[in-house]
Amino acid sequence: MTLTLTVSDEVRTLAPGFTHLAVEARGLVNGPSNEDSSALLDDAVRRLVERLDGRAPHEAPHVAAWRDAYAAFGAKPSRTRNSAEALAKRALAEAGLPRINLLVDAYNAISVAHLIPVGGEDTDRIKGAMRLVRATGREPFPTVAGGEEDVEHPEPGEVVWCDDEGVTCRRWNWRQGVRTRLTEESVNAVFLLESLTPMTIRELEAAGTELAESLEKLSPGARITVRTPE
């Protein structure tokens, strides 16, 4: 069954240039990071360096647009960076990008190479439809703090992805929840690629197509569908 994804009118008013593309995959075989997924990350860093051409990540036009969007709902973009900027900064640091697992490595590589926020959710753990909304502040967000399970709540007006059970990602694409994240046991997933003007639809579709190709190589036999940008 195709997962329903909706964006509230409040969010569209906040960021009229927002578009998202979904890559749905079933029958995946995840596992620990390997040479193939590591090579994707290494190549992504090389492409990022070429794209930035000496600039800091926040100086790139698409990242700057995300900073403006974060500021529009009250977040401090220099303190709570969008996922693309945060990952790019890690990519350029001495320690480099972390290796998580095959699926996370694949979508992190796309995020870094295209400088676009990308997230992955285990669709078997999603309850009902997924919605991008401005939070009331009462929605639960299960997380881990200091090694212990905890439940946070978003700020009122914060942009969040949520399902029928609670928040799956805070501050648009800042921090993913533990409940729906991709683990080595995940077999069905949805990957969300999120863009703002000035990124074009063609650029967004190119990133989605590349992710689908990476998933096919890392998980042969998986059934993968790239949905039209919304």
CSV table of N, CA and C in Angstrom, one decimal, residues 29-183:
chain,number,residue,atom,x,y,z
A,29,VAL,N,17.2,-5.2,1.6
A,29,VAL,CA,18.0,-6.0,2.5
A,29,VAL,C,19.1,-5.1,3.0
A,30,ASN,N,18.9,-4.7,4.3
A,30,ASN,CA,19.8,-3.8,4.9
A,30,ASN,C,20.9,-4.6,5.6
A,31,GLY,N,21.9,-3.9,6.1
A,31,GLY,CA,23.0,-4.5,6.8
A,31,GLY,C,24.1,-3.5,7.2
A,32,PRO,N,25.2,-4.0,7.8
A,32,PRO,CA,26.2,-3.0,8.2
A,32,PRO,C,26.8,-2.3,7.0
A,33,SER,N,27.4,-1.2,7.2
A,33,SER,CA,28.1,-0.5,6.1
A,33,SER,C,29.2,-1.4,5.5
A,34,ASN,N,29.4,-1.3,4.2
A,34,ASN,CA,30.5,-2.0,3.6
A,34,ASN,C,31.3,-1.2,2.6
A,35,GLU,N,32.1,-1.8,1.8
A,35,GLU,CA,32.9,-1.0,0.9
A,35,GLU,C,32.1,-0.2,-0.1
A,36,ASP,N,31.0,-0.8,-0.5
A,36,ASP,CA,30.2,-0.2,-1.5
A,36,ASP,C,29.5,1.1,-1.0
A,37,SER,N,28.9,1.0,0.2
A,37,SER,CA,28.2,2.1,0.8
A,37,SER,C,29.2,3.2,1.2
A,38,SER,N,30.4,2.7,1.7
A,38,SER,CA,31.5,3.7,2.0
A,38,SER,C,32.0,4.4,0.8
A,39,ALA,N,32.0,3.8,-0.3
A,39,ALA,CA,32.5,4.4,-1.6
A,39,ALA,C,31.5,5.5,-2.0
A,40,LEU,N,30.2,5.2,-1.8
A,40,LEU,CA,29.2,6.2,-2.1
A,40,LEU,C,29.4,7.5,-1.3
A,41,LEU,N,29.7,7.3,0.0
A,41,LEU,CA,29.9,8.5,0.9
A,41,LEU,C,31.2,9.2,0.5
A,42,ASP,N,32.3,8.5,0.2
A,42,ASP,CA,33.5,9.1,-0.2
A,42,ASP,C,33.3,10.0,-1.5
A,43,ASP,N,32.6,9.4,-2.5
A,43,ASP,CA,32.3,10.1,-3.7
A,43,ASP,C,31.5,11.3,-3.5
A,44,ALA,N,30.5,11.2,-2.5
A,44,ALA,CA,29.6,12.4,-2.2
A,44,ALA,C,30.4,13.5,-1.6
A,45,VAL,N,31.4,13.2,-0.8
A,45,VAL,CA,32.3,14.3,-0.2
A,45,VAL,C,33.0,15.0,-1.3
A,46,ARG,N,33.6,14.2,-2.2
A,46,ARG,CA,34.3,14.8,-3.4
A,46,ARG,C,33.4,15.7,-4.2
A,47,ARG,N,32.2,15.3,-4.4
A,47,ARG,CA,31.3,16.1,-5.2
A,47,ARG,C,30.8,17.4,-4.4
A,48,LEU,N,30.7,17.2,-3.1
A,48,LEU,CA,30.4,18.4,-2.3
A,48,LEU,C,31.5,19.4,-2.3
A,49,VAL,N,32.7,19.0,-2.2
A,49,VAL,CA,33.8,20.0,-2.3
A,49,VAL,C,33.8,20.7,-3.6
A,50,GLU,N,33.5,20.0,-4.7
A,50,GLU,CA,33.4,20.7,-6.0
A,50,GLU,C,32.3,21.6,-6.0
A,51,ARG,N,31.1,21.2,-5.5
A,51,ARG,CA,29.9,22.1,-5.5
A,51,ARG,C,30.2,23.4,-4.7
A,52,LEU,N,30.8,23.3,-3.6
A,52,LEU,CA,31.0,24.4,-2.7
A,52,LEU,C,32.1,25.4,-3.2
A,53,ASP,N,33.1,24.8,-3.9
A,53,ASP,CA,34.1,25.6,-4.5
A,53,ASP,C,34.7,26.6,-3.5
A,54,GLY,N,35.0,26.2,-2.3
A,54,GLY,CA,35.6,27.0,-1.3
A,54,GLY,C,34.6,27.7,-0.3
A,55,ARG,N,33.3,27.7,-0.6
A,55,ARG,CA,32.4,28.3,0.3
A,55,ARG,C,32.1,27.4,1.5
A,56,ALA,N,31.5,28.0,2.5
A,56,ALA,CA,31.0,27.2,3.6
A,56,ALA,C,29.6,26.7,3.2
A,57,PRO,N,29.2,25.6,3.8
A,57,PRO,CA,27.8,25.0,3.4
A,57,PRO,C,26.7,26.0,3.5
A,58,HIS,N,26.7,26.9,4.5
A,58,HIS,CA,25.6,27.8,4.7
A,58,HIS,C,25.5,28.9,3.6
A,59,GLU,N,26.6,29.0,2.9
A,59,GLU,CA,26.7,30.0,1.8
A,59,GLU,C,26.1,29.5,0.5
A,60,ALA,N,25.9,28.3,0.4
A,60,ALA,CA,25.2,27.7,-0.8
A,60,ALA,C,23.8,28.2,-0.9
A,61,PRO,N,23.2,28.6,-2.0
A,61,PRO,CA,21.9,29.1,-2.1
A,61,PRO,C,20.8,28.2,-1.5
A,62,HIS,N,20.8,26.9,-1.8
A,62,HIS,CA,19.8,26.1,-1.3
A,62,HIS,C,19.8,26.0,0.3
A,63,VAL,N,21.0,25.9,0.8
A,63,VAL,CA,21.2,25.8,2.3
A,63,VAL,C,20.7,27.2,2.9
A,64,ALA,N,21.1,28.3,2.3
A,64,ALA,CA,20.6,29.6,2.8
A,64,ALA,C,19.1,29.7,2.8
A,65,ALA,N,18.4,29.1,1.8
A,65,ALA,CA,17.0,29.1,1.8
A,65,ALA,C,16.4,28.3,2.9
A,66,TRP,N,17.1,27.2,3.3
A,66,TRP,CA,16.6,26.4,4.4
A,66,TRP,C,16.8,27.2,5.7
A,67,ARG,N,17.9,27.9,5.8
A,67,ARG,CA,18.1,28.8,7.0
A,67,ARG,C,16.9,29.8,7.1
A,68,ASP,N,16.5,30.4,6.0
A,68,ASP,CA,15.4,31.3,6.1
A,68,ASP,C,14.1,30.6,6.5
A,69,ALA,N,13.9,29.4,6.0
A,69,ALA,CA,12.7,28.7,6.4
A,69,ALA,C,12.7,28.3,7.9
A,70,TYR,N,13.8,27.9,8.4
A,70,TYR,CA,13.9,27.6,9.8
A,70,TYR,C,13.6,28.9,10.6
A,71,ALA,N,14.2,30.0,10.2
A,71,ALA,CA,14.0,31.2,11.0
A,71,ALA,C,12.5,31.6,10.9
A,72,ALA,N,11.8,31.3,9.9
A,72,ALA,CA,10.4,31.7,9.7
A,72,ALA,C,9.5,31.0,10.7
A,73,PHE,N,9.9,29.8,11.2
A,73,PHE,CA,9.0,29.2,12.2
A,73,PHE,C,9.7,29.3,13.6
A,74,GLY,N,10.7,30.1,13.8
A,74,GLY,CA,11.2,30.4,15.1
A,74,GLY,C,12.4,29.7,15.5
A,75,ALA,N,13.0,28.8,14.6
A,75,ALA,CA,14.2,28.1,15.0
A,75,ALA,C,15.4,29.0,14.7
A,76,LYS,N,16.5,28.8,15.4
A,76,LYS,CA,17.7,29.5,15.2
A,76,LYS,C,18.6,28.6,14.3
A,77,PRO,N,18.7,29.0,13.0
A,77,PRO,CA,19.4,28.1,12.0
A,77,PRO,C,20.8,27.9,12.3
A,78,SER,N,21.5,28.8,13.0
A,78,SER,CA,22.9,28.6,13.3
A,78,SER,C,23.1,27.6,14.5
A,79,ARG,N,22.0,27.3,15.2
A,79,ARG,CA,22.1,26.4,16.3
A,79,ARG,C,21.5,25.1,16.0
A,80,THR,N,20.4,25.1,15.3
A,80,THR,CA,19.7,23.9,14.9
A,80,THR,C,19.7,23.9,13.4
A,81,ARG,N,20.8,23.3,12.8
A,81,ARG,CA,20.9,23.3,11.4
A,81,ARG,C,20.1,22.3,10.7
A,82,ASN,N,19.6,22.6,9.5
A,82,ASN,CA,18.8,21.7,8.7
A,82,ASN,C,19.8,20.5,8.4
A,83,SER,N,19.2,19.3,8.1
A,83,SER,CA,20.0,18.1,8.0
A,83,SER,C,21.1,18.2,6.9
A,84,ALA,N,20.8,18.9,5.8
A,84,ALA,CA,21.8,18.9,4.7
A,84,ALA,C,23.0,19.7,5.2
A,85,GLU,N,22.8,20.8,5.8
A,85,GLU,CA,23.9,21.7,6.3
A,85,GLU,C,24.7,20.9,7.4
A,86,ALA,N,24.0,20.3,8.3
A,86,ALA,CA,24.7,19.6,9.4
A,86,ALA,C,25.5,18.4,8.8
A,87,LEU,N,25.0,17.7,7.9
A,87,LEU,CA,25.7,16.6,7.3
A,87,LEU,C,26.9,17.1,6.5
A,88,ALA,N,26.7,18.2,5.8
A,88,ALA,CA,27.8,18.7,5.0
A,88,ALA,C,29.0,19.2,5.8
A,89,LYS,N,28.6,19.8,7.0
A,89,LYS,CA,29.7,20.2,7.9
A,89,LYS,C,30.5,19.0,8.4
A,90,ARG,N,29.8,17.9,8.7
A,90,ARG,CA,30.4,16.7,9.2
A,90,ARG,C,31.3,16.1,8.1
A,91,ALA,N,30.8,16.2,6.8
A,91,ALA,CA,31.6,15.7,5.7
A,91,ALA,C,32.9,16.4,5.5
A,92,LEU,N,32.9,17.7,5.8
A,92,LEU,CA,34.1,18.5,5.6
A,92,LEU,C,35.0,18.5,6.8
A,93,ALA,N,34.6,18.0,7.9
A,93,ALA,CA,35.4,18.0,9.1
A,93,ALA,C,36.4,16.8,9.1
A,94,GLU,N,37.4,16.9,10.0
A,94,GLU,CA,38.5,15.9,9.9
A,94,GLU,C,38.0,14.5,10.1
A,95,ALA,N,37.0,14.3,11.0
A,95,ALA,CA,36.4,12.9,11.3
A,95,ALA,C,35.7,12.4,10.1
A,96,GLY,N,35.1,13.3,9.3
A,96,GLY,CA,34.4,12.8,8.1
A,96,GLY,C,33.0,12.3,8.4
A,97,LEU,N,32.3,11.7,7.4
A,97,LEU,CA,31.0,11.2,7.6
A,97,LEU,C,31.0,9.8,8.4
A,98,PRO,N,30.0,9.7,9.2
A,98,PRO,CA,29.8,8.4,9.9
A,98,PRO,C,29.3,7.3,9.0
A,99,ARG,N,29.6,6.1,9.2
A,99,ARG,CA,29.1,4.9,8.5
A,99,ARG,C,28.0,4.3,9.5
A,100,ILE,N,26.8,4.3,9.0
A,100,ILE,CA,25.7,3.8,9.9
A,100,ILE,C,25.2,2.4,9.5
A,101,ASN,N,24.6,2.3,8.3
A,101,ASN,CA,24.2,1.0,7.7
A,101,ASN,C,24.0,1.3,6.2
A,102,LEU,N,23.8,0.3,5.5
A,102,LEU,CA,23.7,0.4,4.0
A,102,LEU,C,22.7,1.5,3.6
A,103,LEU,N,21.5,1.4,4.1
A,103,LEU,CA,20.4,2.3,3.7
A,103,LEU,C,20.7,3.7,4.1
A,104,VAL,N,21.1,3.9,5.3
A,104,VAL,CA,21.4,5.3,5.8
A,104,VAL,C,22.6,5.9,5.1
A,105,ASP,N,23.6,5.0,4.8
A,105,ASP,CA,24.8,5.5,4.0
A,105,ASP,C,24.3,6.0,2.7
A,106,ALA,N,23.4,5.2,2.0
A,106,ALA,CA,22.9,5.6,0.7
A,106,ALA,C,22.2,6.9,0.7
A,107,TYR,N,21.3,7.2,1.6
A,107,TYR,CA,20.6,8.5,1.5
A,107,TYR,C,21.5,9.6,2.1
A,108,ASN,N,22.4,9.3,3.0
A,108,ASN,CA,23.3,10.4,3.4
A,108,ASN,C,24.2,10.8,2.3
A,109,ALA,N,24.6,9.9,1.4
A,109,ALA,CA,25.5,10.2,0.3
A,109,ALA,C,24.7,11.1,-0.7
A,110,ILE,N,23.5,10.9,-0.9
A,110,ILE,CA,22.7,11.8,-1.8
A,110,ILE,C,22.5,13.1,-1.2
A,111,SER,N,22.3,13.2,0.1
A,111,SER,CA,22.2,14.5,0.8
A,111,SER,C,23.4,15.3,0.6
A,112,VAL,N,24.6,14.7,0.8
A,112,VAL,CA,25.9,15.4,0.8
A,112,VAL,C,26.2,15.8,-0.7
A,113,ALA,N,26.0,14.9,-1.6
A,113,ALA,CA,26.4,15.2,-3.0
A,113,ALA,C,25.5,16.3,-3.6
A,114,HIS,N,24.2,16.3,-3.3
A,114,HIS,CA,23.3,17.2,-3.9
A,114,HIS,C,23.0,18.4,-2.9
A,115,LEU,N,23.5,18.4,-1.7
A,115,LEU,CA,23.3,19.4,-0.7
A,115,LEU,C,21.8,19.6,-0.5
A,116,ILE,N,21.1,18.5,-0.2
A,116,ILE,CA,19.6,18.5,0.0
A,116,ILE,C,19.3,17.7,1.2
A,117,PRO,N,18.3,18.1,2.0
A,117,PRO,CA,17.8,17.3,3.1
A,117,PRO,C,17.2,16.0,2.6
A,118,VAL,N,17.7,14.9,3.1
A,118,VAL,CA,17.1,13.5,2.8
A,118,VAL,C,16.9,12.8,4.1
A,119,GLY,N,15.8,12.1,4.2
A,119,GLY,CA,15.6,11.3,5.4
A,119,GLY,C,15.0,9.9,5.0
A,120,GLY,N,15.1,8.9,5.8
A,120,GLY,CA,14.6,7.6,5.5
A,120,GLY,C,13.8,7.1,6.7
A,121,GLU,N,12.6,6.6,6.4
A,121,GLU,CA,11.7,6.1,7.5
A,121,GLU,C,11.3,4.6,7.2
A,122,ASP,N,11.3,3.8,8.2
A,122,ASP,CA,10.8,2.4,8.1
A,122,ASP,C,9.3,2.4,8.1
A,123,THR,N,8.7,2.1,6.9
A,123,THR,CA,7.3,2.2,6.7
A,123,THR,C,6.5,1.2,7.5
A,124,ASP,N,7.2,0.1,8.0
A,124,ASP,CA,6.5,-0.8,8.8
A,124,ASP,C,6.3,-0.3,10.3
A,125,ARG,N,7.0,0.8,10.6
A,125,ARG,CA,6.8,1.4,11.9
A,125,ARG,C,6.0,2.7,11.9
A,126,ILE,N,5.6,3.1,10.7
A,126,ILE,CA,4.8,4.3,10.6
A,126,ILE,C,3.3,3.9,10.9
A,127,LYS,N,2.6,4.8,11.6
A,127,LYS,CA,1.2,4.5,12.0
A,127,LYS,C,0.4,5.5,11.2
A,128,GLY,N,-0.4,5.0,10.2
A,128,GLY,CA,-1.3,5.8,9.4
A,128,GLY,C,-0.5,6.6,8.4
A,129,ALA,N,-1.0,7.8,8.1
A,129,ALA,CA,-0.4,8.7,7.1
A,129,ALA,C,0.7,9.5,7.7
A,130,MET,N,1.6,10.1,6.9
A,130,MET,CA,2.6,11.0,7.4
A,130,MET,C,2.2,12.4,6.9
A,131,ARG,N,2.4,13.4,7.8
A,131,ARG,CA,1.9,14.8,7.6
A,131,ARG,C,3.0,15.7,8.0
A,132,LEU,N,3.2,16.8,7.2
A,132,LEU,CA,4.1,17.9,7.5
A,132,LEU,C,3.2,19.0,8.0
A,133,VAL,N,3.4,19.3,9.3
A,133,VAL,CA,2.5,20.3,9.9
A,133,VAL,C,3.2,21.2,10.8
A,134,ARG,N,2.5,22.3,11.3
A,134,ARG,CA,3.0,23.1,12.4
A,134,ARG,C,2.5,22.5,13.7
A,135,ALA,N,3.4,22.2,14.6
A,135,ALA,CA,3.0,21.5,15.8
A,135,ALA,C,2.2,22.3,16.8
A,136,THR,N,1.3,21.6,17.5
A,136,THR,CA,0.6,22.2,18.6
A,136,THR,C,1.5,22.4,19.9
A,137,GLY,N,2.5,21.5,19.9
A,137,GLY,CA,3.4,21.4,21.1
A,137,GLY,C,3.0,20.3,22.0
A,138,ARG,N,1.9,19.6,21.7
A,138,ARG,CA,1.5,18.5,22.6
A,138,ARG,C,1.9,17.1,22.0
A,139,GLU,N,2.4,17.1,20.8
A,139,GLU,CA,2.7,15.8,20.1
A,139,GLU,C,3.9,15.2,20.8
A,140,PRO,N,3.9,13.8,21.0
A,140,PRO,CA,5.0,13.2,21.6
A,140,PRO,C,6.1,12.9,20.6
A,141,PHE,N,7.4,13.0,21.0
A,141,PHE,CA,8.5,12.7,20.2
A,141,PHE,C,9.5,11.8,21.0
A,142,PRO,N,9.4,10.5,20.8
A,142,PRO,CA,10.2,9.6,21.5
A,142,PRO,C,11.7,9.7,21.1
A,143,THR,N,12.6,9.8,22.0
A,143,THR,CA,14.0,10.0,21.7
A,143,THR,C,14.8,9.3,22.8
A,144,VAL,N,16.1,9.4,22.7
A,144,VAL,CA,17.0,8.9,23.7
A,144,VAL,C,17.9,10.0,24.2
A,145,ALA,N,18.0,10.2,25.5
A,145,ALA,CA,18.8,11.3,26.1
A,145,ALA,C,19.7,10.6,27.2
A,146,GLY,N,21.0,10.8,27.1
A,146,GLY,CA,21.9,10.2,28.1
A,146,GLY,C,21.8,8.7,28.2
A,147,GLY,N,21.5,8.1,27.0
A,147,GLY,CA,21.4,6.6,27.0
A,147,GLY,C,20.1,6.1,27.5
A,148,GLU,N,19.2,7.0,27.9
A,148,GLU,CA,17.9,6.6,28.4
A,148,GLU,C,16.7,7.0,27.5
A,149,GLU,N,15.7,6.2,27.4
A,149,GLU,CA,14.5,6.6,26.6
A,149,GLU,C,13.8,7.8,27.2
A,150,ASP,N,13.4,8.7,26.3
A,150,ASP,CA,12.7,9.9,26.8
A,150,ASP,C,11.7,10.3,25.8
A,151,VAL,N,10.8,11.2,26.2
A,151,VAL,CA,9.8,11.7,25.3
A,151,VAL,C,9.8,13.3,25.4
A,152,GLU,N,10.1,13.9,24.2
A,152,GLU,CA,10.1,15.3,24.1
A,152,GLU,C,8.8,15.8,23.4
A,153,HIS,N,8.6,17.1,23.4
A,153,HIS,CA,7.5,17.7,22.7
A,153,HIS,C,8.0,18.9,21.9
A,154,PRO,N,7.6,19.0,20.6
A,154,PRO,CA,8.0,20.2,19.8
A,154,PRO,C,7.5,21.5,20.4
A,155,GLU,N,8.1,22.6,19.9
A,155,GLU,CA,7.6,23.9,20.3
A,155,GLU,C,6.4,24.2,19.5
A,156,PRO,N,5.4,24.9,20.1
A,156,PRO,CA,4.2,25.3,19.3
A,156,PRO,C,4.6,26.0,18.1
A,157,GLY,N,4.1,25.7,16.9
A,157,GLY,CA,4.4,26.3,15.7
A,157,GLY,C,5.6,25.7,14.9
A,158,GLU,N,6.3,24.8,15.6
A,158,GLU,CA,7.5,24.2,14.9
A,158,GLU,C,7.0,23.3,13.8
A,159,VAL,N,7.7,23.3,12.7
A,159,VAL,CA,7.4,22.4,11.6
A,159,VAL,C,7.9,21.0,11.9
A,160,VAL,N,7.0,20.0,11.8
A,160,VAL,CA,7.4,18.6,12.1
A,160,VAL,C,6.7,17.7,11.1
A,161,TRP,N,7.4,16.6,10.9
A,161,TRP,CA,6.7,15.4,10.3
A,161,TRP,C,6.2,14.6,11.3
A,162,CYS,N,4.9,14.1,11.2
A,162,CYS,CA,4.3,13.2,12.2
A,162,CYS,C,3.4,12.2,11.5
A,163,ASP,N,3.1,11.2,12.3
A,163,ASP,CA,2.1,10.2,11.9
A,163,ASP,C,1.0,10.1,13.0
A,164,ASP,N,0.2,9.1,13.0
A,164,ASP,CA,-0.9,9.0,13.9
A,164,ASP,C,-0.4,8.8,15.4
A,165,GLU,N,0.8,8.4,15.5
A,165,GLU,CA,1.3,8.1,16.9
A,165,GLU,C,2.1,9.3,17.5
A,166,GLY,N,2.6,10.2,16.6
A,166,GLY,CA,3.4,11.3,17.1
A,166,GLY,C,4.4,11.8,16.1
A,167,VAL,N,5.4,12.6,16.6
A,167,VAL,CA,6.3,13.2,15.7
A,167,VAL,C,7.4,12.2,15.2
A,168,THR,N,7.7,12.2,14.0
A,168,THR,CA,8.8,11.3,13.4
A,168,THR,C,10.0,12.1,13.1
A,169,CYS,N,9.9,13.4,12.9
A,169,CYS,CA,11.1,14.2,12.7
A,169,CYS,C,10.8,15.7,13.2
A,170,ARG,N,11.7,16.2,14.0
A,170,ARG,CA,11.5,17.5,14.6
A,170,ARG,C,12.1,18.6,13.7
A,171,ARG,N,11.6,19.8,13.8
A,171,ARG,CA,12.1,21.0,13.1
A,171,ARG,C,12.4,20.7,11.6
A,172,TRP,N,11.3,20.1,11.0
A,172,TRP,CA,11.3,19.8,9.6
A,172,TRP,C,12.2,18.6,9.2
A,173,ASN,N,13.5,18.8,9.3
A,173,ASN,CA,14.4,17.7,9.0
A,173,ASN,C,15.6,17.8,9.9
A,174,TRP,N,15.5,18.3,11.1
A,174,TRP,CA,16.6,18.5,12.0
A,174,TRP,C,17.0,17.2,12.7
A,175,ARG,N,16.0,16.6,13.4
A,175,ARG,CA,16.3,15.4,14.1
A,175,ARG,C,15.2,14.3,14.0
A,176,GLN,N,15.6,13.2,13.5
A,176,GLN,CA,14.7,12.1,13.3
A,176,GLN,C,14.4,11.3,14.6
A,177,GLY,N,13.2,10.8,14.7
A,177,GLY,CA,12.9,10.0,15.9
A,177,GLY,C,13.4,8.6,15.8
A,178,VAL,N,13.5,8.0,17.0
A,178,VAL,CA,14.1,6.6,17.1
A,178,VAL,C,13.0,5.6,16.6
A,179,ARG,N,11.8,5.9,16.7
A,179,ARG,CA,10.7,4.9,16.4
A,179,ARG,C,10.7,4.4,15.0
A,180,THR,N,10.9,5.3,14.1
A,180,THR,CA,10.8,5.0,12.6
A,180,THR,C,12.1,5.0,11.9
A,181,ARG,N,13.2,5.2,12.5
A,181,ARG,CA,14.5,5.2,11.8
A,181,ARG,C,14.8,3.9,11.2
A,182,LEU,N,15.7,3.9,10.2
A,182,LEU,CA,16.0,2.7,9.5
A,182,LEU,C,17.1,1.9,10.3
A,183,THR,N,16.9,0.6,10.5
A,183,THR,CA,17.8,-0.2,11.2
A,183,THR,C,18.2,-1.3,10.3
